[in-house]
XYZ file of C-alpha atoms in Angstrom:
441
model
C -14.382 69.447 36.310
C -16.596 68.415 33.212
C -17.099 70.956 30.499
C -20.026 70.893 28.000
C -21.230 73.039 25.209
C -24.710 72.762 26.548
C -25.939 72.084 30.071
C -29.664 71.419 30.504
C -31.104 71.427 34.018
C -34.345 69.452 34.052
C -35.590 66.521 31.845
C -38.784 68.224 30.774
C -40.217 68.379 27.181
C -38.222 71.348 26.070
C -34.941 70.105 27.641
C -35.171 66.675 26.419
C -36.025 67.604 22.909
C -33.244 70.202 22.789
C -30.719 67.674 24.172
C -31.421 65.227 21.278
C -31.291 67.979 18.721
C -27.947 69.371 19.808
C -26.441 66.104 20.204
C -27.213 65.168 16.622
C -25.662 68.413 15.694
C -22.454 67.275 17.441
C -22.627 69.192 20.612
C -21.407 67.757 23.947
C -24.397 67.852 26.255
C -25.119 67.262 29.818
C -28.796 66.915 31.144
C -29.309 67.072 34.862
C -32.413 65.517 36.573
C -32.771 65.218 40.315
C -35.319 62.410 40.268
C -35.103 59.153 38.424
C -38.903 59.138 38.497
C -39.102 62.251 36.318
C -37.289 61.305 33.189
C -39.286 62.784 30.543
C -40.731 65.606 32.687
C -44.031 66.325 34.307
C -46.356 65.380 31.473
C -45.182 61.756 31.206
C -44.750 61.106 34.767
C -47.232 63.036 36.885
C -49.278 65.105 34.354
C -50.910 64.681 31.075
C -50.173 60.987 30.298
C -51.203 59.365 33.703
C -54.284 61.575 34.183
C -55.407 60.871 30.418
C -54.968 57.266 30.891
C -57.234 57.434 33.986
C -59.821 59.518 32.015
C -59.796 56.763 29.356
C -60.120 53.948 31.768
C -62.820 55.657 33.853
C -65.019 56.065 30.818
C -64.581 52.348 30.033
C -65.600 51.495 33.669
C -62.273 49.818 34.571
C -61.786 48.768 38.131
C -59.809 51.516 39.887
C -56.875 49.380 40.954
C -56.536 47.836 37.487
C -56.655 51.285 35.982
C -53.920 52.401 38.361
C -51.685 49.435 37.409
C -52.206 50.306 33.722
C -51.354 53.808 34.328
C -48.199 52.871 36.165
C -47.122 50.459 33.450
C -47.601 53.110 30.770
C -45.646 55.785 32.759
C -42.696 53.359 33.441
C -42.613 52.373 29.883
C -42.396 56.050 28.540
C -40.043 57.000 31.323
C -37.618 54.279 30.253
C -38.003 55.235 26.614
C -37.202 58.816 27.400
C -34.209 57.946 29.353
C -32.621 55.769 26.721
C -33.456 58.316 24.028
C -30.801 60.473 25.671
C -28.517 58.229 27.651
C -27.916 55.968 24.545
C -26.388 58.964 22.709
C -22.576 59.010 22.701
C -22.282 62.675 23.308
C -25.026 63.096 25.978
C -24.474 62.459 29.656
C -27.549 62.131 31.831
C -26.643 63.186 35.396
C -28.783 62.155 38.320
C -28.735 64.803 40.989
C -29.748 68.283 42.197
C -28.147 71.233 40.538
C -27.385 74.712 41.737
C -25.405 77.550 40.237
C -21.967 78.526 41.583
C -21.619 81.141 38.822
C -23.091 81.949 35.493
C -21.180 78.959 33.767
C -20.662 76.697 36.664
C -23.088 74.344 38.436
C -22.624 72.114 41.484
C -24.659 68.793 41.301
C -25.300 66.843 44.434
C -25.538 63.180 43.380
C -26.054 59.927 45.369
C -22.406 59.409 45.038
C -21.350 62.888 46.093
C -20.876 66.293 44.545
C -19.559 67.120 41.121
C -18.884 70.404 39.341
C -19.490 71.007 35.617
C -19.439 73.980 33.317
C -21.450 74.929 30.289
C -21.009 77.354 27.445
C -24.647 77.727 27.232
C -27.156 76.700 29.979
C -30.801 75.890 29.771
C -33.222 75.945 32.690
C -36.041 73.434 32.257
C -37.004 72.520 35.910
C -40.749 72.931 35.505
C -43.137 73.644 38.332
C -44.514 72.122 41.470
C -47.713 72.043 43.340
C -48.527 74.816 45.761
C -49.622 74.122 49.236
C -51.710 77.037 50.623
C -50.933 78.243 54.221
C -53.869 76.350 55.820
C -53.195 75.096 59.268
C -52.805 71.336 59.310
C -52.745 71.008 55.542
C -49.169 69.901 55.277
C -49.201 67.473 58.203
C -52.613 65.666 58.167
C -52.553 62.143 56.752
C -54.722 61.676 53.728
C -53.891 65.001 52.163
C -52.411 64.811 48.723
C -51.157 66.974 45.790
C -51.790 65.651 42.384
C -48.708 63.453 42.249
C -49.621 61.790 45.603
C -53.229 61.080 44.335
C -51.949 59.493 41.194
C -50.134 56.890 43.417
C -53.189 55.690 45.312
C -53.956 52.112 45.321
C -57.399 52.217 46.736
C -60.257 54.317 45.573
C -61.390 56.892 48.268
C -65.106 56.512 49.242
C -65.203 60.303 49.516
C -62.685 62.533 47.852
C -62.434 66.228 48.672
C -60.802 68.663 46.399
C -59.455 72.001 47.555
C -59.665 74.257 44.591
C -62.246 74.345 41.715
C -59.773 75.158 38.852
C -59.035 72.975 35.856
C -56.901 70.536 37.682
C -59.678 70.097 40.420
C -62.251 69.705 37.661
C -60.210 67.017 35.864
C -59.656 65.004 39.047
C -63.365 65.376 40.114
C -64.543 64.002 36.783
C -62.014 61.162 36.838
C -62.754 60.008 40.460
C -66.562 60.462 40.288
C -66.664 58.111 37.309
C -64.638 55.532 39.178
C -67.244 55.765 41.900
C -65.996 58.062 44.520
C -68.281 60.659 46.099
C -66.444 64.086 45.239
C -66.782 67.406 46.951
C -65.039 70.455 45.536
C -64.312 73.251 47.918
C -63.842 76.557 46.034
C -62.903 79.790 47.767
C -64.346 82.022 45.097
C -68.071 82.919 44.762
C -68.199 81.743 41.154
C -67.168 78.470 39.529
C -64.484 78.637 36.798
C -64.417 82.465 36.457
C -62.166 82.410 33.479
C -64.990 80.772 31.412
C -68.210 82.402 30.252
C -70.998 81.787 32.784
C -73.122 79.658 30.394
C -70.179 77.379 29.606
C -69.168 77.229 33.311
C -72.667 76.384 34.091
C -72.971 73.607 31.523
C -69.705 72.030 33.065
C -71.168 72.221 36.578
C -74.263 70.536 35.353
C -72.355 67.763 33.891
C -70.175 67.418 37.169
C -73.288 67.334 39.228
C -74.796 64.649 37.104
C -71.606 62.551 37.784
C -72.304 63.085 41.551
C -69.859 65.973 42.221
C -70.778 68.442 44.922
C -69.625 72.082 44.740
C -69.109 74.253 47.729
C -68.540 77.936 46.832
C -67.170 80.563 49.163
C -65.497 77.746 51.085
C -62.954 79.495 53.447
C -61.013 76.599 54.928
C -59.762 77.662 58.347
C -57.785 74.484 59.120
C -57.564 70.759 58.449
C -57.148 67.938 60.851
C -57.450 64.204 61.322
C -60.768 62.862 62.745
C -61.543 59.164 63.305
C -59.322 58.212 60.364
C -60.641 60.711 58.057
C -59.591 64.278 56.911
C -61.690 66.907 58.499
C -62.027 70.364 56.851
C -63.036 73.114 59.212
C -64.726 75.788 57.135
C -66.843 78.912 57.781
C -69.749 76.875 56.395
C -69.297 74.029 58.825
C -67.140 70.947 59.169
C -66.682 68.311 56.185
C -65.128 64.909 56.532
C -63.607 63.215 53.458
C -61.404 60.054 53.081
C -58.749 61.733 50.935
C -58.228 65.546 50.247
C -56.525 66.694 46.894
C -54.953 70.063 47.181
C -55.452 71.571 43.717
C -54.397 75.159 44.285
C -52.191 75.594 41.379
C -48.499 75.123 40.469
C -45.512 77.445 40.833
C -42.168 77.674 39.048
C -39.644 75.201 40.583
C -36.666 77.520 41.138
C -36.035 77.912 44.756
C -33.021 75.526 45.030
C -31.179 76.766 41.993
C -29.349 79.634 43.559
C -30.077 81.556 40.245
C -28.748 84.861 41.881
C -25.281 83.294 41.558
C -25.697 83.184 37.846
C -27.255 86.720 37.343
C -30.629 85.180 36.569
C -33.525 87.134 37.809
C -36.926 85.839 38.800
C -40.273 87.666 39.260
C -42.302 87.860 42.532
C -43.876 84.401 41.771
C -40.369 82.802 41.446
C -40.512 82.433 37.637
C -37.437 82.957 35.640
C -37.618 86.150 33.608
C -37.079 85.890 30.018
C -37.198 88.043 26.903
C -39.251 86.930 23.714
C -36.372 84.711 22.669
C -36.349 82.967 26.064
C -33.058 84.378 27.146
C -32.683 85.206 30.908
C -30.985 88.263 32.341
C -27.760 86.287 31.665
C -27.425 86.221 27.936
C -26.041 82.654 27.568
C -28.720 81.199 29.766
C -32.219 80.333 28.542
C -35.424 79.146 30.391
C -37.999 76.780 28.918
C -41.425 75.423 29.941
C -43.285 75.973 33.154
C -40.231 77.409 35.199
C -40.544 80.810 33.234
C -44.209 81.183 34.040
C -47.145 81.574 31.743
C -49.353 78.743 30.367
C -48.240 75.476 31.836
C -48.685 73.134 28.730
C -46.387 70.619 27.313
C -46.993 72.116 23.910
C -45.687 75.449 25.057
C -42.519 73.770 26.268
C -42.169 72.093 22.938
C -42.581 75.551 21.164
C -40.020 76.916 23.583
C -37.571 74.374 22.255
C -38.262 75.509 18.663
C -37.563 79.106 19.661
C -34.258 78.121 21.263
C -33.267 75.710 18.491
C -33.835 78.557 16.013
C -31.289 80.789 17.838
C -28.657 78.094 18.213
C -28.969 76.332 14.853
C -31.259 78.559 12.662
C -31.934 82.019 11.744
C -32.701 83.294 15.190
C -36.036 85.030 14.165
C -38.568 82.882 15.939
C -39.954 84.242 19.280
C -42.880 83.932 21.655
C -44.905 86.437 19.716
C -45.232 84.147 16.798
C -47.539 81.770 18.822
C -50.864 83.709 18.147
C -53.694 81.625 19.528
C -52.928 78.970 22.216
C -55.689 76.474 22.702
C -56.183 74.313 25.924
C -58.384 71.391 26.969
C -59.672 70.256 30.262
C -60.009 66.524 30.114
C -63.141 66.060 32.113
C -65.811 63.871 30.499
C -66.739 65.246 27.925
C -63.750 67.462 27.593
C -63.821 71.323 27.453
C -61.505 72.941 24.852
C -61.115 76.586 24.160
C -59.112 78.962 22.034
C -59.143 82.753 21.833
C -61.440 85.156 23.628
C -64.458 84.371 25.790
C -67.731 86.332 25.139
C -67.044 88.399 28.104
C -63.487 89.339 26.981
C -64.739 90.074 23.375
C -67.517 92.418 24.760
C -65.150 94.133 27.002
C -62.788 94.728 23.976
C -65.499 96.887 22.336
C -65.612 94.677 19.232
C -68.763 94.407 17.238
C -69.412 90.677 17.809
C -71.977 87.993 17.088
C -72.302 84.949 19.388
C -73.600 81.580 18.204
C -74.139 78.375 20.229
C -74.994 74.763 19.237
C -76.215 72.118 21.707
C -74.301 68.960 21.419
C -77.663 67.177 21.275
C -77.965 68.519 17.764
C -74.870 66.570 16.475
C -75.543 63.226 14.702
C -72.132 61.795 15.831
C -72.954 62.760 19.461
C -76.156 60.579 19.087
C -73.980 57.758 17.660
C -71.638 58.152 20.729
C -74.592 58.230 23.051
C -73.207 61.335 24.567
C -75.199 64.443 23.973
C -73.946 66.513 26.885
C -72.480 69.955 26.479
C -72.468 72.999 24.032
C -70.393 74.523 21.187
C -69.917 78.305 21.226
C -68.262 80.728 18.870
C -67.598 84.576 18.845
C -67.328 86.192 15.421
C -66.151 89.743 14.602
C -68.939 91.108 12.464
C -66.625 93.552 10.635
C -63.749 91.277 9.685
C -65.751 87.953 9.687
C -62.905 86.322 11.737
C -63.295 84.091 14.649
C -62.486 85.769 17.920
C -62.977 82.689 20.171
C -64.525 79.214 20.526
C -65.413 77.095 23.367
C -66.232 73.313 22.746
C -67.661 71.244 25.604
C -68.193 68.008 23.768
C -66.634 64.497 22.810
C -63.451 64.950 20.802
C -63.351 68.675 21.535
C -59.475 68.344 22.125
C -59.105 67.246 18.508
C -61.623 69.842 16.971
C -60.069 72.856 18.580
C -56.872 72.356 16.674
C -58.737 72.864 13.436
C -60.279 76.115 14.774
C -56.840 77.355 15.918
C -55.496 76.984 12.435
C -58.130 78.921 10.874
C -57.760 81.711 13.417
C -53.980 81.783 13.156
C -54.298 82.102 9.305
C -56.609 85.131 9.702
C -59.275 83.347 7.676
C -63.022 84.103 7.936
C -65.456 81.854 9.849
C -66.862 80.726 6.455
C -63.985 78.393 5.907
C -65.268 76.190 8.687
C -68.911 76.846 7.792
C -68.202 75.448 4.297
C -65.542 72.986 4.942
C -66.063 69.382 3.703
C -65.654 67.122 6.780
C -66.062 63.300 7.072
C -69.466 62.035 8.211
C -70.478 61.183 10.892
C -67.826 63.085 12.881
C -67.718 65.627 15.728
C -65.813 67.928 13.440
C -68.557 68.306 10.948
C -70.424 70.061 13.762
C -68.370 73.119 12.972
C -70.361 73.408 9.641
C -73.555 73.623 11.663
C -72.128 76.005 14.361
C -70.818 78.565 11.988
C -73.968 78.294 9.719
C -75.760 79.909 12.644
C -73.813 83.240 12.049
C -76.178 85.809 10.397
């Protein structure tokens, strides 16, 4: 039996960063990963990095097969780097295999060579999330149906791509494949597109997607899926649709089902997410959970901040917790990208706050004219009493960079006038924040 001071289950952002940090502090560390294709975690292998590489290449009008080869080369390079960043450390063991708890300090790992048992003084669960397959008849057995991982491994561009689910993952893939030249149809079960966004912003997004050739079918109840003449046929209450490939983009769920967490006294909620306190401790005090496996926002930067919280407990003052995060921004990497932080207008009005809403069309931004991309809108919600920014939505080029500046002003509790009067370089997309906040009365 092998004994370690720290055992990390899963090679994701939080786990791999913690492994390096503890190793440099002199700890004996084991990190367990069940797939050699997942060194580095979801983001590098099947998430942020490959999809954003495709976003970039689609905008430059790369050939699809060329873009997929470049994406694979990039992923393989980063995966190898991530592996050696840990495996080359003297006091880190990278173990390939599937882990399950025997008790709260002991794990059984099934490897290609057989089973091994190891113990850890402290254990960290970092197994991420996996795609959800809805209970639709034929969905799991019909050829041509993919989750996001499978779609990222296609070698041939589908003539017609169907997307089951009109959320953020579906929107990103719709924009990517439409720009490569696929006909794209989104099937959304809800009656409204992107219900978590304000209607004006969602409408602007839909307009951009339609200009790219994307079709949206709302209230699309899919009864079953089957193969028909080499195509995927969706049988819906609105009729039958044939597509060459179907992406199931119905969300992701915490990857906990094979861990035997009950053996360790670790509890999960009704969605299978590991339950944690604000310091990311589970119901077993020496076991922590980081990243998507604990539920909540599924972002790489949240996993990185999870690492900071755990590091502070192990090597610092132990004061940092999830309540310190304040405003968490996000971006949807369609073209142009949507980025948002804070409240929507709807949420702000429902809160009862005395607010003012200002919007600026992207067509009014000089840098957008330089880029020859004037699609989109900028929107801000201001608290009239405090003069603070309650929320911002940016649908424009470079919004994923601009939103970080807005977040810092909001986190610091500063008034909107900081951005209204800030000195930005010219021409830049960031300077449009001057113009947006100058509209506040």
